[in-house]
Amino acid sequence: MQIVLNGDSVECVAGSSVASLLVTLEVARERVAVELNAAIVPKADYEKRLLADGDKIEIVHFVGGG
Amino acid sequence: MNSADPFIIGGRKFSSRLMVGTGKYASFEQTAQALEISGAEIITVAVRRVNLDRSKESLLDYIDPQKYTLLPNTAGCYTADDAVRTCRLAREAGMSDFVKLEVLGDEKTLFPDNEELLKAARVLVAEGFTVLPYCSDDVIVCKKLEDIGCAAVMPLGAPIGSGLGIRNPYNIRIILENVKIPVIVDAGVGSASDAAIAMELGCDGVLMNTAIAGAQDPIAMAEAMKLAVIAGRLSYKAGRIPRKLYANASSPLDGMIS
């Protein structure tokens, strides 16, 4: 299935959860925030939130800024 | 002095009145060093997409989030909705309610859009955020932000990154006389004397990024800013002499040889 990840259309294994996507991407969950279809996914829900075809997902973190 | 003169913001006590940004440094090592020397306890960060292609190295590999209070900003947001969305993401990423709210009106000046700023502040305060808004040096806007329930107001001294200093000290003084929450000059500082001027006016703190990161020697400038903020605060608390047009001799006139 296809998802839109940080603005790019990417292939994703069907049945992936937010947690498994982060593992695949090698992204540490403690330091990020995830938005799925414009709604925040609380960290506690990463395992149970499954991704569906066409989902828009944003993964953000802190960078240098003023 | 610091222990007797704590800086309280959002119910938390700090000893340093210098807040610094983490952008524009040559490297993460330099960022970490400048922060250390500045003595800052509150540091701003931006919220951006994780770069999935490149190195996974991040700012937080160099900065201990236990040591600093991270203040995520909404830099680059031009609407209340975008700013609120960014703050919600920041809270989830950082597990803290502190946010530096900025809603910009124009790319060239980076001046705040006060209408959108007030709108975003209302939503965020209602959602329990500790809101530190970057705003115009306008007492009416500052009073509205205070009424909404912001934890501080952060009027600009001059445009972001301009280094022009405190362009309207009288506006800052009017703000200081009319709001009860902390007043932090955010943006415009170029040199240590600018930071000292802000503190001598009676501001509770100063926030800067470019003045340090853009200096030829950012580490030395970080130290200069630390000392300037301390000196300016002490000078304010000590109470300066009145300005007089004519001289007033410092040495006694009695006992002069004749």
Short mmCIF file of C-alpha atoms in Angstrom, two decimals:
data_model
loop_
_atom_site.label_atom_id
_atom_site.label_comp_id
_atom_site.label_asym_id
_atom_site.label_seq_id
_atom_site.Cartn_x
_atom_site.Cartn_y
_atom_site.Cartn_z
CA MET A 1 0.00 0.00 0.00
CA GLN A 2 1.00 3.62 -0.46
CA ILE A 3 1.23 6.20 2.29
CA VAL A 4 2.34 9.83 2.18
CA LEU A 5 5.28 10.09 4.57
CA ASN A 6 6.56 13.58 5.31
CA GLY A 7 5.19 14.74 2.00
CA ASP A 8 6.56 11.86 -0.11
CA SER A 9 4.53 8.97 -1.44
CA VAL A 10 6.15 5.73 -0.23
CA GLU A 11 5.37 2.02 -0.27
CA CYS A 12 4.46 0.56 3.09
CA VAL A 13 3.78 -3.02 4.17
CA ALA A 14 0.07 -3.61 4.69
CA GLY A 15 -0.81 -3.95 8.38
CA SER A 16 2.04 -1.74 9.55
CA SER A 17 1.51 0.13 12.78
CA VAL A 18 2.98 3.52 13.61
CA ALA A 19 5.43 1.68 15.89
CA SER A 20 6.59 -0.73 13.20
CA LEU A 21 6.98 2.10 10.69
CA LEU A 22 9.27 3.95 13.12
CA VAL A 23 11.35 0.80 13.63
CA THR A 24 11.68 0.36 9.85
CA LEU A 25 12.75 3.98 9.50
CA GLU A 26 15.19 3.64 12.43
CA VAL A 27 13.59 6.60 14.16
CA ALA A 28 13.71 6.76 17.97
CA ARG A 29 10.14 7.16 19.19
CA GLU A 30 11.13 9.09 22.32
CA ARG A 31 12.30 12.06 20.29
CA VAL A 32 9.57 12.41 17.69
CA ALA A 33 5.93 13.33 17.35
CA VAL A 34 3.68 11.64 14.85
CA GLU A 35 0.65 13.06 13.13
CA LEU A 36 -1.66 10.75 11.21
CA ASN A 37 -4.12 12.43 8.85
CA ALA A 38 -3.62 15.71 10.71
CA ALA A 39 -4.30 14.26 14.18
CA ILE A 40 -1.57 13.62 16.74
CA VAL A 41 -0.96 9.99 17.61
CA PRO A 42 -0.07 9.72 21.33
CA LYS A 43 3.06 7.66 21.93
CA ALA A 44 1.03 5.14 23.92
CA ASP A 45 -1.00 4.40 20.80
CA TYR A 46 1.88 3.72 18.39
CA GLU A 47 1.43 -0.08 18.56
CA LYS A 48 -2.31 -0.15 18.05
CA ARG A 49 -2.59 2.54 15.39
CA LEU A 50 -2.50 0.72 12.06
CA LEU A 51 -1.79 2.47 8.80
CA ALA A 52 -4.15 2.34 5.86
CA ASP A 53 -3.63 2.95 2.16
CA GLY A 54 -3.48 6.69 1.41
CA ASP A 55 -2.73 7.74 4.99
CA LYS A 56 -0.83 10.95 5.40
CA ILE A 57 1.77 10.69 8.13
CA GLU A 58 4.10 13.36 9.47
CA ILE A 59 7.06 12.53 11.70
CA VAL A 60 8.70 15.56 13.27
CA HIS A 61 11.45 16.25 15.78
CA PHE A 62 13.38 19.16 17.26
CA VAL A 63 16.05 20.88 15.21
CA GLY A 64 18.13 23.97 15.84
CA GLY A 65 16.04 27.13 15.83
CA GLY A 66 15.64 30.54 17.38
CA MET B 1 22.74 37.57 43.11
CA ASN B 2 21.02 34.86 41.12
CA SER B 3 19.73 32.89 44.06
CA ALA B 4 18.21 36.05 45.56
CA ASP B 5 16.78 37.18 42.25
CA PRO B 6 15.16 34.19 40.63
CA PHE B 7 13.52 34.36 37.24
CA ILE B 8 10.13 32.68 37.45
CA ILE B 9 8.29 31.76 34.32
CA GLY B 10 5.33 29.44 33.97
CA GLY B 11 5.72 28.53 37.64
CA ARG B 12 9.30 27.36 37.13
CA LYS B 13 12.33 29.00 38.67
CA PHE B 14 15.46 29.79 36.69
CA SER B 15 18.65 31.59 37.62
CA SER B 16 19.79 32.64 34.13
CA ARG B 17 17.86 35.42 32.44
CA LEU B 18 19.48 34.74 29.08
CA MET B 19 17.53 32.47 26.78
CA VAL B 20 19.22 31.34 23.59
CA GLY B 21 18.33 29.78 20.29
CA THR B 22 20.00 26.74 18.78
CA GLY B 23 19.85 27.66 15.08
CA LYS B 24 22.50 28.82 12.59
CA TYR B 25 25.58 27.39 14.33
CA ALA B 26 28.42 25.93 12.27
CA SER B 27 28.05 22.52 13.95
CA PHE B 28 26.23 20.71 16.75
CA GLU B 29 29.50 20.78 18.74
CA GLN B 30 29.62 24.55 18.48
CA THR B 31 25.95 24.79 19.48
CA ALA B 32 26.58 22.72 22.60
CA GLN B 33 29.66 24.73 23.54
CA ALA B 34 27.96 28.09 23.07
CA LEU B 35 24.97 26.98 25.15
CA GLU B 36 27.24 25.79 27.93
CA ILE B 37 29.21 29.03 28.08
CA SER B 38 26.09 31.22 27.82
CA GLY B 39 24.78 29.71 31.05
CA ALA B 40 21.31 29.66 29.50
CA GLU B 41 18.80 27.26 31.03
CA ILE B 42 16.01 27.79 28.51
CA ILE B 43 16.87 27.09 24.87
CA THR B 44 14.66 27.35 21.83
CA VAL B 45 14.30 24.66 19.19
CA ALA B 46 12.27 24.37 15.99
CA VAL B 47 9.90 21.55 15.02
CA ARG B 48 10.63 20.06 11.62
CA ARG B 49 10.13 16.87 9.65
CA VAL B 50 12.60 14.10 10.48
CA ASN B 51 14.99 13.78 7.56
CA LEU B 52 14.57 10.17 6.53
CA ASP B 53 17.29 10.12 3.86
CA ARG B 54 20.27 11.58 5.61
CA SER B 55 22.19 11.08 8.82
CA LYS B 56 20.03 10.37 11.84
CA GLU B 57 22.30 12.60 13.91
CA SER B 58 20.27 15.20 15.72
CA LEU B 59 20.61 18.22 17.97
CA LEU B 60 19.54 16.16 20.95
CA ASP B 61 22.60 13.91 20.51
CA TYR B 62 24.62 16.94 21.61
CA ILE B 63 22.32 18.63 24.08
CA ASP B 64 21.08 17.03 27.25
CA PRO B 65 17.33 17.69 27.44
CA GLN B 66 17.52 17.06 31.20
CA LYS B 67 19.92 19.97 31.59
CA TYR B 68 17.98 22.52 29.57
CA THR B 69 14.34 23.52 29.38
CA LEU B 70 13.51 23.12 25.71
CA LEU B 71 11.31 25.85 24.35
CA PRO B 72 9.96 24.71 20.97
CA ASN B 73 9.06 27.54 18.63
CA THR B 74 6.53 27.91 15.85
CA ALA B 75 8.99 29.61 13.52
CA GLY B 76 7.83 29.70 9.95
CA CYS B 77 4.12 29.64 10.85
CA TYR B 78 1.99 32.32 9.21
CA THR B 79 -1.43 31.28 10.52
CA ALA B 80 -2.85 30.55 13.96
CA ASP B 81 -3.84 27.07 12.78
CA ASP B 82 -0.29 26.17 11.69
CA ALA B 83 1.15 27.52 14.92
CA VAL B 84 -1.32 25.57 17.08
CA ARG B 85 -0.63 22.41 15.09
CA THR B 86 3.12 22.88 15.56
CA CYS B 87 2.70 23.41 19.31
CA ARG B 88 0.68 20.21 19.67
CA LEU B 89 3.40 18.29 17.85
CA ALA B 90 6.06 19.95 20.00
CA ARG B 91 4.29 18.93 23.21
CA GLU B 92 4.08 15.34 22.00
CA ALA B 93 7.76 15.31 20.96
CA GLY B 94 9.10 17.02 24.05
CA MET B 95 6.58 16.15 26.74
CA SER B 96 6.55 19.76 27.97
CA ASP B 97 3.93 22.50 27.79
CA PHE B 98 6.40 25.33 27.17
CA VAL B 99 6.12 26.90 23.72
CA LYS B 100 7.50 30.00 22.08
CA LEU B 101 4.57 31.11 19.99
CA GLU B 102 5.34 33.12 16.90
CA VAL B 103 2.95 33.78 14.08
CA LEU B 104 4.61 35.75 11.33
CA GLY B 105 2.95 38.27 9.08
CA ASP B 106 5.51 38.82 6.40
CA GLU B 107 8.64 37.10 5.10
CA LYS B 108 10.67 40.24 4.65
CA THR B 109 10.22 41.72 8.12
CA LEU B 110 9.27 38.58 10.05
CA PHE B 111 7.08 40.90 12.10
CA PRO B 112 4.34 39.19 14.09
CA ASP B 113 0.79 38.94 12.78
CA ASN B 114 -0.78 40.03 16.04
CA GLU B 115 -4.31 39.07 15.05
CA GLU B 116 -3.33 35.47 14.33
CA LEU B 117 -1.02 35.49 17.36
CA LEU B 118 -3.88 36.34 19.72
CA LYS B 119 -6.08 33.71 18.10
CA ALA B 120 -3.42 31.01 18.53
CA ALA B 121 -2.62 32.12 22.10
CA ARG B 122 -6.28 31.72 23.14
CA VAL B 123 -6.43 28.16 21.82
CA LEU B 124 -3.08 27.15 23.33
CA VAL B 125 -3.74 28.61 26.79
CA ALA B 126 -7.10 26.80 26.81
CA GLU B 127 -5.24 23.57 25.97
CA GLY B 128 -2.91 24.03 28.93
CA PHE B 129 0.20 25.24 27.18
CA THR B 130 2.66 27.62 28.87
CA VAL B 131 2.72 30.22 26.12
CA LEU B 132 5.60 32.63 25.58
CA PRO B 133 4.59 34.76 22.61
CA TYR B 134 6.96 36.68 20.35
CA CYS B 135 5.08 39.91 19.70
CA SER B 136 5.33 43.51 18.59
CA ASP B 137 6.64 46.10 21.04
CA ASP B 138 3.05 47.22 21.48
CA VAL B 139 1.59 47.51 24.97
CA ILE B 140 -1.98 46.92 23.77
CA VAL B 141 -1.07 43.58 22.20
CA CYS B 142 1.00 42.68 25.26
CA LYS B 143 -1.90 43.43 27.61
CA LYS B 144 -4.22 41.29 25.48
CA LEU B 145 -1.69 38.43 25.60
CA GLU B 146 -1.51 38.82 29.39
CA ASP B 147 -5.33 38.79 29.69
CA ILE B 148 -5.46 35.60 27.61
CA GLY B 149 -3.17 33.93 30.15
CA CYS B 150 0.25 33.86 28.50
CA ALA B 151 3.17 33.14 30.84
CA ALA B 152 5.23 36.06 29.50
CA VAL B 153 5.34 38.51 26.64
CA MET B 154 8.33 38.63 24.31
CA PRO B 155 8.33 41.91 22.41
CA LEU B 156 10.89 42.35 19.67
CA GLY B 157 13.72 44.86 20.07
CA ALA B 158 14.16 44.99 16.29
CA PRO B 159 13.47 42.56 13.40
CA ILE B 160 14.60 38.95 13.90
CA GLY B 161 18.26 38.49 12.99
CA SER B 162 18.72 42.20 12.25
CA GLY B 163 21.11 42.99 15.11
CA LEU B 164 19.72 46.53 15.24
CA GLY B 165 19.36 46.52 19.02
CA ILE B 166 16.50 47.92 21.10
CA ARG B 167 15.01 50.36 18.60
CA ASN B 168 12.22 51.65 20.78
CA PRO B 169 13.22 51.51 24.44
CA TYR B 170 10.26 53.76 25.34
CA ASN B 171 7.79 51.19 24.03
CA ILE B 172 9.55 48.50 26.08
CA ARG B 173 9.30 50.72 29.17
CA ILE B 174 5.60 51.29 28.60
CA ILE B 175 5.10 47.52 28.31
CA LEU B 176 7.09 46.98 31.52
CA GLU B 177 4.90 49.46 33.38
CA ASN B 178 1.65 47.94 32.21
CA VAL B 179 1.94 44.17 32.32
CA LYS B 180 2.57 42.02 35.38
CA ILE B 181 3.90 38.92 33.62
CA PRO B 182 7.61 38.65 32.68
CA VAL B 183 8.76 40.77 29.75
CA ILE B 184 11.50 39.21 27.64
CA VAL B 185 13.07 41.03 24.73
CA ASP B 186 13.09 38.56 21.87
CA ALA B 187 14.85 39.43 18.62
CA GLY B 188 16.97 42.36 17.54
CA VAL B 189 19.91 42.09 19.92
CA GLY B 190 23.21 42.44 18.06
CA SER B 191 25.85 42.96 20.71
CA ALA B 192 26.37 42.62 24.44
CA SER B 193 25.50 46.27 25.04
CA ASP B 194 22.07 45.70 23.45
CA ALA B 195 21.41 42.87 25.90
CA ALA B 196 22.54 45.05 28.80
CA ILE B 197 20.26 47.88 27.66
CA ALA B 198 17.27 45.51 27.60
CA MET B 199 18.05 44.39 31.13
CA GLU B 200 18.68 47.93 32.36
CA LEU B 201 15.25 48.90 31.11
CA GLY B 202 13.93 46.37 33.61
CA CYS B 203 13.18 43.45 31.30
CA ASP B 204 13.03 40.07 32.99
CA GLY B 205 15.11 38.36 30.34
CA VAL B 206 16.51 38.42 26.84
CA LEU B 207 16.19 35.81 24.11
CA MET B 208 18.62 35.73 21.21
CA ASN B 209 20.01 33.43 18.55
CA THR B 210 21.70 35.17 15.63
CA ALA B 211 23.67 37.59 17.83
CA ILE B 212 25.58 34.61 19.21
CA ALA B 213 25.48 32.09 16.37
CA GLY B 214 26.31 34.69 13.73
CA ALA B 215 29.19 36.31 15.62
CA GLN B 216 32.70 35.73 14.28
CA ASP B 217 33.44 33.86 17.50
CA PRO B 218 30.13 32.48 18.78
CA ILE B 219 31.68 30.96 21.89
CA ALA B 220 33.19 34.28 22.99
CA MET B 221 29.95 36.09 22.19
CA ALA B 222 27.97 33.57 24.24
CA GLU B 223 30.10 34.49 27.23
CA ALA B 224 29.78 38.21 26.48
CA MET B 225 25.98 37.88 26.41
CA LYS B 226 25.94 35.96 29.67
CA LEU B 227 27.93 38.72 31.38
CA ALA B 228 25.91 41.50 29.72
CA VAL B 229 22.61 40.09 30.95
CA ILE B 230 23.99 39.72 34.49
CA ALA B 231 25.52 43.22 34.38
CA GLY B 232 22.37 44.79 32.98
CA ARG B 233 20.19 43.15 35.61
CA LEU B 234 22.51 44.24 38.45
CA SER B 235 22.63 47.75 37.06
CA TYR B 236 18.83 47.89 36.89
CA LYS B 237 18.46 46.60 40.44
CA ALA B 238 21.16 48.94 41.74
CA GLY B 239 19.31 52.00 40.43
CA ARG B 240 21.22 54.31 38.17
CA ILE B 241 22.02 57.96 38.92
CA PRO B 242 19.80 60.61 37.36
CA ARG B 243 21.07 62.15 34.13
CA LYS B 244 22.22 65.75 34.60
CA LEU B 245 23.29 68.29 32.06
CA TYR B 246 26.19 69.74 34.07
CA ALA B 247 29.14 68.28 35.94
CA ASN B 248 29.12 67.24 39.57
CA ALA B 249 32.64 66.83 40.97
CA SER B 250 33.55 63.46 42.46
CA SER B 251 36.49 64.78 44.50
CA PRO B 252 35.94 67.03 47.57
CA LEU B 253 36.48 70.75 47.21
CA ASP B 254 37.60 71.10 50.85
CA GLY B 255 41.34 70.86 51.56
CA MET B 256 42.50 72.13 48.22
CA ILE B 257 46.06 73.54 48.32
CA SER B 258 46.26 77.23 47.77
#
